[in-house]
Amino acid sequence: MAESKLVAQSSKFGILPTGEQVLKYTLRNSNGLEIDLLEYGAYLSAIRVPVKKGGVIDVLLGYDDLQGYLDDKIYCGCVVGRVANRIGGAKFTLDGHTYNLDKNRGEVHLHAGYSGMNTLLWSSKVNGNSVQFSCVSPDGASGYPGEVRADLSYTLTNDNEIVLDYSANTSKKCPLNMTNHAYFNLQGGTETIYTHKLTLNSSKYTALDNNLVPNGEFIEVSGTPYDFTAGKLIGQDIASSNGGYDVNYCINDKVKHSKCDQLKLCAEVETSEISMSIFTDQVGVQFYSGNFLDPSKLGKKGVPFFKHQAFCLETQGYPNSVNQPAFPDTIVSPGQTYTHATLIQFKF
Ligand code: GLA
């Protein structure tokens, strides 16, 4: 695979309250596609796409400065780990021991609690056309057992692909299910995502209880507003989707990536200027239509966020797997390595 040309190794982005410096990296490929990455929270903070009609569209929501990221409550492009999405009752039992986790959304544990990997300063290094981030999540972080050492590399290729490679090891048996929580709007975010056409390679999703926690059941999408198998505008049926989409779709094992059999196509999104395809080796993808985006919070250029301004496609194991024995297992033991690969390809 051809390598992207690295335009800026790094620049100073800000200083944490601890006095530690945070670097921002920019990778640029030979087609002019650029991504920005932050050491804090391993954020993917911008994807600038040079479009045919001229100019550049930044397709990610985010903030202008480090303070914006420190105050971020919506996981606006960060890594999510140790465990993505919700864990019912904020607890799980493993080998007879019950672990109580941070209750950071009512009675529920969301996106790894208060001490998730999104709150850590990651170490970083550049390796060719990749930036490799590493962190240590201490034993007991947010209530989870084991010290977890995690790596996440972002690679930009000249095929306009962004590849996210996650790996992690633990000192004690624990659940691991990491994702990235980027908010996309392929038109730049001034309007809602309603005119984006979405295709999901999925015929069912994991059913939810009243707290948005998967209850172990599955729902077929056929004949419901949740059916994106044939591709449709996100806005078409959103009014019948309970305030917007926010469910984990089970990915059909159908279309493989041409260069990597492990990666399955899970989603495609199209607008008149840009299309985006997501491939992953994970079993699920959370399609979240930005239902909780709140105008009292300001994003890039000081512009308020608004409902349905952006969508997330969070590739993952099924949420709440630790409490649902029928779901594919997310438990990792010492000596094993957790891995996750997701590839996002742009056409423009
Ligand atoms: C995920 C969840 C949503 C919401 C956002 C963060 O995608 O599924 O319900 O919590 O994260 O705001």
Coordinates of C-alpha atoms and ligand atoms in Angstrom, one line a residue:
M1 CA 0.0 0.0 0.0
A2 CA 1.5 3.4 -1.0
E3 CA 2.4 5.6 1.9
S4 CA 1.0 9.0 2.6
K5 CA 3.4 11.9 2.8
L6 CA 3.6 13.1 6.4
V7 CA 3.2 16.9 6.2
A8 CA 3.4 17.8 9.9
Q9 CA 4.9 15.5 12.4
S10 CA 3.4 17.3 15.3
S11 CA 2.5 20.7 16.7
K12 CA 1.8 21.8 20.2
F13 CA -1.9 21.7 20.9
G14 CA -2.1 22.7 24.5
I15 CA -1.1 22.1 28.1
L16 CA -3.0 19.9 30.6
P17 CA -3.8 21.2 34.1
T18 CA -1.0 18.8 35.2
G19 CA 1.5 20.8 33.2
E20 CA 1.9 18.0 30.6
Q21 CA 2.0 19.1 26.9
V22 CA -0.4 17.7 24.4
L23 CA 0.7 17.2 20.8
K24 CA -1.5 17.3 17.7
Y25 CA -0.4 15.3 14.6
T26 CA -1.5 15.9 11.1
L27 CA -1.2 13.3 8.4
R28 CA -1.6 14.3 4.8
N29 CA -1.7 11.9 1.8
S30 CA -0.8 12.4 -1.8
N31 CA -4.4 13.3 -2.7
G32 CA -4.5 16.1 -0.2
L33 CA -6.7 14.2 2.4
E34 CA -5.7 15.2 5.9
I35 CA -6.4 14.0 9.4
D36 CA -5.6 15.5 12.8
L37 CA -5.0 13.4 15.9
L38 CA -4.5 14.4 19.5
E39 CA -2.4 12.7 22.2
Y40 CA -5.1 13.5 24.7
G41 CA -7.9 10.8 24.4
A42 CA -6.3 9.6 21.1
Y43 CA -8.9 11.9 19.4
L44 CA -9.4 11.9 15.7
S45 CA -10.2 15.6 15.6
A46 CA -10.4 16.5 11.9
I47 CA -10.7 14.8 8.5
R48 CA -10.3 17.4 5.8
V49 CA -11.5 16.2 2.4
P50 CA -10.5 18.2 -0.7
V51 CA -13.6 18.0 -2.9
K52 CA -13.9 18.3 -6.7
K53 CA -16.0 21.5 -6.7
G54 CA -13.0 23.1 -4.9
G55 CA -12.3 23.8 -1.3
V56 CA -12.0 21.4 1.6
I57 CA -14.7 19.9 3.8
D58 CA -13.9 19.0 7.4
V59 CA -16.2 16.1 7.9
L60 CA -15.8 15.8 11.7
L61 CA -17.3 17.6 14.6
G62 CA -14.8 18.7 17.3
Y63 CA -13.4 21.7 19.1
D64 CA -10.9 24.5 18.4
D65 CA -8.7 24.0 21.4
L66 CA -7.6 21.6 24.2
Q67 CA -10.1 23.1 26.7
G68 CA -12.9 22.0 24.3
Y69 CA -11.6 18.4 24.4
L70 CA -11.1 18.5 28.2
D71 CA -14.7 19.6 28.6
D72 CA -16.1 17.2 26.0
K73 CA -19.0 15.1 27.4
I74 CA -20.1 13.6 24.0
Y75 CA -17.0 11.6 23.1
C76 CA -16.5 13.8 20.1
G77 CA -13.9 11.7 18.2
C78 CA -12.1 10.1 21.0
V79 CA -11.2 6.5 21.6
V80 CA -13.7 4.7 23.9
G81 CA -12.2 2.1 26.2
R82 CA -12.0 -0.1 28.0
V83 CA -15.6 -1.0 27.1
A84 CA -17.8 0.9 24.6
N85 CA -21.4 1.8 25.1
R86 CA -23.7 0.8 28.0
I87 CA -23.3 -1.8 30.8
G88 CA -26.7 -2.5 32.5
G89 CA -26.8 -1.8 36.2
A90 CA -23.2 -0.6 35.9
K91 CA -21.9 -4.0 37.0
F92 CA -20.9 -7.5 35.9
T93 CA -19.9 -10.7 37.5
L94 CA -16.7 -12.6 36.4
D95 CA -15.6 -15.8 38.0
G96 CA -17.9 -15.2 40.9
H97 CA -16.7 -11.7 41.7
T98 CA -19.1 -8.8 41.0
Y99 CA -17.4 -5.6 39.7
N100 CA -19.2 -2.3 40.3
L101 CA -18.5 0.2 37.6
D102 CA -18.9 4.0 37.5
K103 CA -22.6 5.0 37.1
N104 CA -22.1 7.9 34.8
R105 CA -25.5 7.9 33.1
G106 CA -28.2 7.4 35.7
E107 CA -28.0 3.8 36.9
V108 CA -26.0 2.8 33.8
H109 CA -22.3 2.7 32.9
L110 CA -21.6 4.4 29.6
H111 CA -18.5 4.4 27.5
A112 CA -16.0 3.3 30.2
G113 CA -17.1 5.7 32.9
Y114 CA -15.3 8.6 34.4
S115 CA -11.8 7.2 34.0
G116 CA -12.0 5.9 30.4
M117 CA -9.1 6.0 28.0
N118 CA -10.6 9.1 26.5
T119 CA -9.5 11.0 29.6
L120 CA -5.8 9.8 29.4
L121 CA -2.8 11.5 27.8
W122 CA -1.5 8.8 25.5
S123 CA 2.1 8.5 24.5
S124 CA 2.7 8.7 20.8
K125 CA 5.2 8.1 18.0
V126 CA 5.2 8.5 14.3
N127 CA 5.9 5.4 12.2
G128 CA 5.8 6.0 8.4
N129 CA 2.3 6.9 7.5
S130 CA 0.9 6.0 11.0
V131 CA 0.7 7.6 14.4
Q132 CA 0.9 5.0 17.2
F133 CA -0.7 5.9 20.5
S134 CA -0.2 3.9 23.8
C135 CA -1.8 4.2 27.2
V136 CA -2.0 2.4 30.5
S137 CA -5.4 2.1 32.2
P138 CA -4.7 1.4 35.8
D139 CA -6.1 -1.6 37.7
G140 CA -9.4 -0.5 39.1
A141 CA -10.0 2.3 36.6
S142 CA -13.8 3.1 36.6
G143 CA -14.2 -0.2 38.6
Y144 CA -12.6 -2.6 36.0
P145 CA -10.1 -5.2 37.1
G146 CA -6.6 -5.4 35.7
E147 CA -4.0 -3.0 34.4
V148 CA -4.6 -2.7 30.7
R149 CA -1.9 -1.6 28.3
A150 CA -3.5 -0.4 25.0
D151 CA -2.2 0.7 21.6
L152 CA -4.1 2.4 18.9
S153 CA -2.6 3.3 15.6
Y154 CA -4.1 5.6 13.0
T155 CA -2.7 5.0 9.4
L156 CA -3.5 7.2 6.4
T157 CA -3.0 5.6 3.0
N158 CA -2.9 7.0 -0.5
D159 CA -6.0 5.0 -1.2
N160 CA -7.8 7.5 1.0
E161 CA -8.2 5.0 3.8
I162 CA -7.9 5.7 7.5
V163 CA -7.0 2.5 9.3
L164 CA -7.6 2.2 13.1
D165 CA -5.7 -0.8 14.7
Y166 CA -6.4 -1.4 18.4
S167 CA -4.6 -3.9 20.6
A168 CA -4.6 -4.4 24.3
N169 CA -3.3 -6.7 27.1
T170 CA -4.5 -7.0 30.6
S171 CA -2.9 -8.2 33.9
K172 CA -6.3 -9.6 35.1
K173 CA -9.3 -11.1 33.3
C174 CA -11.6 -8.3 32.1
P175 CA -13.9 -7.2 29.3
L176 CA -12.3 -5.2 26.5
N177 CA -14.4 -3.6 23.7
M178 CA -12.9 -0.5 22.2
T179 CA -14.1 1.9 19.6
N180 CA -13.7 5.4 18.2
H181 CA -16.6 7.9 18.6
A182 CA -16.1 10.3 15.6
Y183 CA -19.1 12.4 14.7
F184 CA -19.4 12.7 10.9
N185 CA -21.2 15.1 8.7
L186 CA -20.0 14.8 5.1
Q187 CA -21.4 18.2 4.2
G188 CA -19.4 19.9 7.0
G189 CA -22.0 20.1 9.7
T190 CA -23.9 23.3 8.9
E191 CA -27.1 21.3 8.2
T192 CA -28.5 18.0 9.6
I193 CA -27.5 14.6 8.2
Y194 CA -31.0 14.0 6.8
T195 CA -29.8 14.0 3.1
H196 CA -26.9 11.6 3.7
K197 CA -27.7 8.2 2.1
L198 CA -26.8 5.4 4.5
T199 CA -26.4 1.7 3.7
L200 CA -25.9 -0.7 6.5
N201 CA -24.8 -4.3 5.9
S202 CA -27.1 -5.5 8.7
S203 CA -30.4 -7.3 8.9
K204 CA -30.9 -7.1 12.7
Y205 CA -30.0 -5.1 15.7
T206 CA -29.7 -5.7 19.4
A207 CA -32.9 -4.9 21.2
L208 CA -32.8 -2.3 24.1
D209 CA -34.4 -2.0 27.5
N210 CA -35.7 1.3 28.8
N211 CA -32.1 2.5 29.7
L212 CA -30.9 1.9 26.1
V213 CA -29.0 -1.3 27.3
P214 CA -29.1 -4.4 25.1
N215 CA -31.4 -7.0 26.8
G216 CA -30.1 -10.0 24.9
E217 CA -32.8 -10.1 22.2
F218 CA -32.5 -9.2 18.5
I219 CA -34.9 -7.4 16.2
E220 CA -35.1 -7.9 12.4
V221 CA -34.9 -4.6 10.6
S222 CA -37.1 -5.7 7.6
G223 CA -40.3 -3.6 7.4
T224 CA -39.1 -1.2 10.2
P225 CA -37.6 2.4 10.1
Y226 CA -34.3 0.7 11.0
D227 CA -33.9 -1.0 7.7
F228 CA -30.9 0.5 5.8
T229 CA -30.0 -2.7 3.9
A230 CA -31.0 -1.2 0.5
G231 CA -29.7 2.3 1.3
K232 CA -31.9 5.3 2.1
L233 CA -31.6 8.9 3.3
I234 CA -31.0 9.1 7.0
G235 CA -33.9 11.6 7.3
Q236 CA -36.4 9.4 5.5
D237 CA -37.8 7.5 8.5
I238 CA -36.0 9.3 11.4
A239 CA -39.2 10.7 12.7
S240 CA -40.4 7.2 13.4
S241 CA -37.2 6.1 15.1
N242 CA -37.9 7.3 18.7
G243 CA -36.0 10.6 18.5
G244 CA -33.3 9.3 16.2
Y245 CA -31.2 6.2 15.7
D246 CA -29.1 4.8 18.5
V247 CA -28.7 1.0 18.2
N248 CA -26.1 -1.6 17.7
Y249 CA -26.5 -3.2 14.3
C250 CA -25.2 -6.8 13.9
I251 CA -22.9 -6.9 10.8
N252 CA -23.7 -9.4 8.2
D253 CA -20.6 -11.4 7.2
K254 CA -21.0 -10.5 3.5
V255 CA -18.7 -8.2 1.6
K256 CA -15.0 -8.5 2.4
H257 CA -12.4 -5.7 1.8
S258 CA -10.5 -6.4 -1.5
K259 CA -7.1 -6.5 0.3
C260 CA -8.1 -8.0 3.7
D261 CA -10.5 -10.9 4.2
Q262 CA -10.8 -10.1 7.9
L263 CA -12.5 -6.8 7.2
K264 CA -16.2 -6.8 6.3
L265 CA -18.1 -3.9 4.9
C266 CA -20.4 -2.6 7.5
A267 CA -21.6 0.8 6.3
E268 CA -21.6 3.2 3.4
V269 CA -22.6 6.9 3.5
E270 CA -23.0 9.1 0.4
T271 CA -23.5 12.7 -0.3
S272 CA -23.1 14.5 -3.6
E273 CA -19.5 15.4 -2.9
I274 CA -18.1 12.6 -0.7
S275 CA -18.7 8.9 0.0
M276 CA -17.4 6.9 2.9
S277 CA -17.2 3.1 3.4
I278 CA -16.4 1.5 6.8
F279 CA -14.9 -2.0 7.0
T280 CA -14.3 -3.8 10.3
D281 CA -13.4 -7.1 11.9
Q282 CA -15.9 -6.4 14.7
V283 CA -19.4 -8.0 15.0
G284 CA -21.4 -4.8 15.6
V285 CA -21.7 -1.1 14.8
Q286 CA -23.5 1.5 16.8
F287 CA -25.4 3.8 14.5
Y288 CA -26.1 6.9 16.5
S289 CA -27.7 9.9 14.7
G290 CA -26.5 12.6 17.2
N291 CA -29.8 12.7 19.1
F292 CA -28.3 14.3 22.2
L293 CA -26.2 17.0 20.5
D294 CA -26.9 20.1 22.5
P295 CA -26.9 23.7 21.3
S296 CA -25.7 24.9 24.7
K297 CA -22.3 23.4 23.8
L298 CA -20.0 25.0 21.2
G299 CA -18.0 23.1 18.6
K300 CA -15.4 24.2 16.0
K301 CA -15.4 27.9 15.3
G302 CA -17.7 28.5 18.3
V303 CA -20.7 27.1 16.4
P304 CA -23.3 25.4 18.6
F305 CA -24.0 21.7 18.1
F306 CA -27.5 20.7 17.2
K307 CA -29.6 17.6 17.1
H308 CA -29.0 15.3 14.2
Q309 CA -26.0 17.4 13.1
A310 CA -23.8 14.4 12.8
F311 CA -23.8 10.6 12.9
C312 CA -21.5 8.1 14.6
L313 CA -20.7 4.6 13.3
E314 CA -19.0 3.0 16.3
T315 CA -17.6 -0.4 15.3
Q316 CA -17.6 -2.7 18.4
G317 CA -18.5 -5.9 20.1
Y318 CA -22.2 -6.0 21.1
P319 CA -22.8 -3.6 24.0
N320 CA -23.5 -5.1 27.4
S321 CA -21.9 -8.4 26.3
V322 CA -20.5 -8.9 29.9
N323 CA -24.1 -9.4 31.0
Q324 CA -25.5 -11.3 28.0
P325 CA -24.0 -14.8 27.8
A326 CA -25.5 -15.3 24.3
F327 CA -23.5 -12.4 22.8
P328 CA -20.0 -13.0 21.4
D329 CA -17.6 -12.9 24.3
T330 CA -15.6 -9.7 25.1
I331 CA -13.6 -11.1 28.0
V332 CA -9.8 -11.1 27.7
S333 CA -7.4 -13.0 29.9
P334 CA -3.8 -12.3 30.8
G335 CA -1.6 -13.6 28.0
Q336 CA -4.2 -13.0 25.4
T337 CA -4.3 -9.9 23.1
Y338 CA -7.5 -8.0 22.3
T339 CA -7.4 -6.7 18.7
H340 CA -9.8 -4.6 16.6
A341 CA -9.3 -3.2 13.1
T342 CA -11.5 -0.7 11.4
L343 CA -10.9 0.9 8.0
I344 CA -12.7 4.0 6.7
Q345 CA -12.3 4.7 3.0
F346 CA -13.2 8.0 1.4
K347 CA -14.1 8.8 -2.2
F348 CA -14.2 12.4 -3.3
Ligands
GLA1 C1 -23.3 6.5 22.0 C2 -24.5 6.1 22.7 C3 -25.5 7.2 22.7 C4 -24.8 8.4 23.4 C5 -23.6 8.8 22.7 C6 -22.8 9.8 23.5 O1 -23.3 6.5 20.7 O2 -25.1 5.0 22.1 O3 -26.7 6.9 23.4 O4 -24.6 8.1 24.7 O5 -22.7 7.7 22.6 O6 -23.5 11.0 23.7

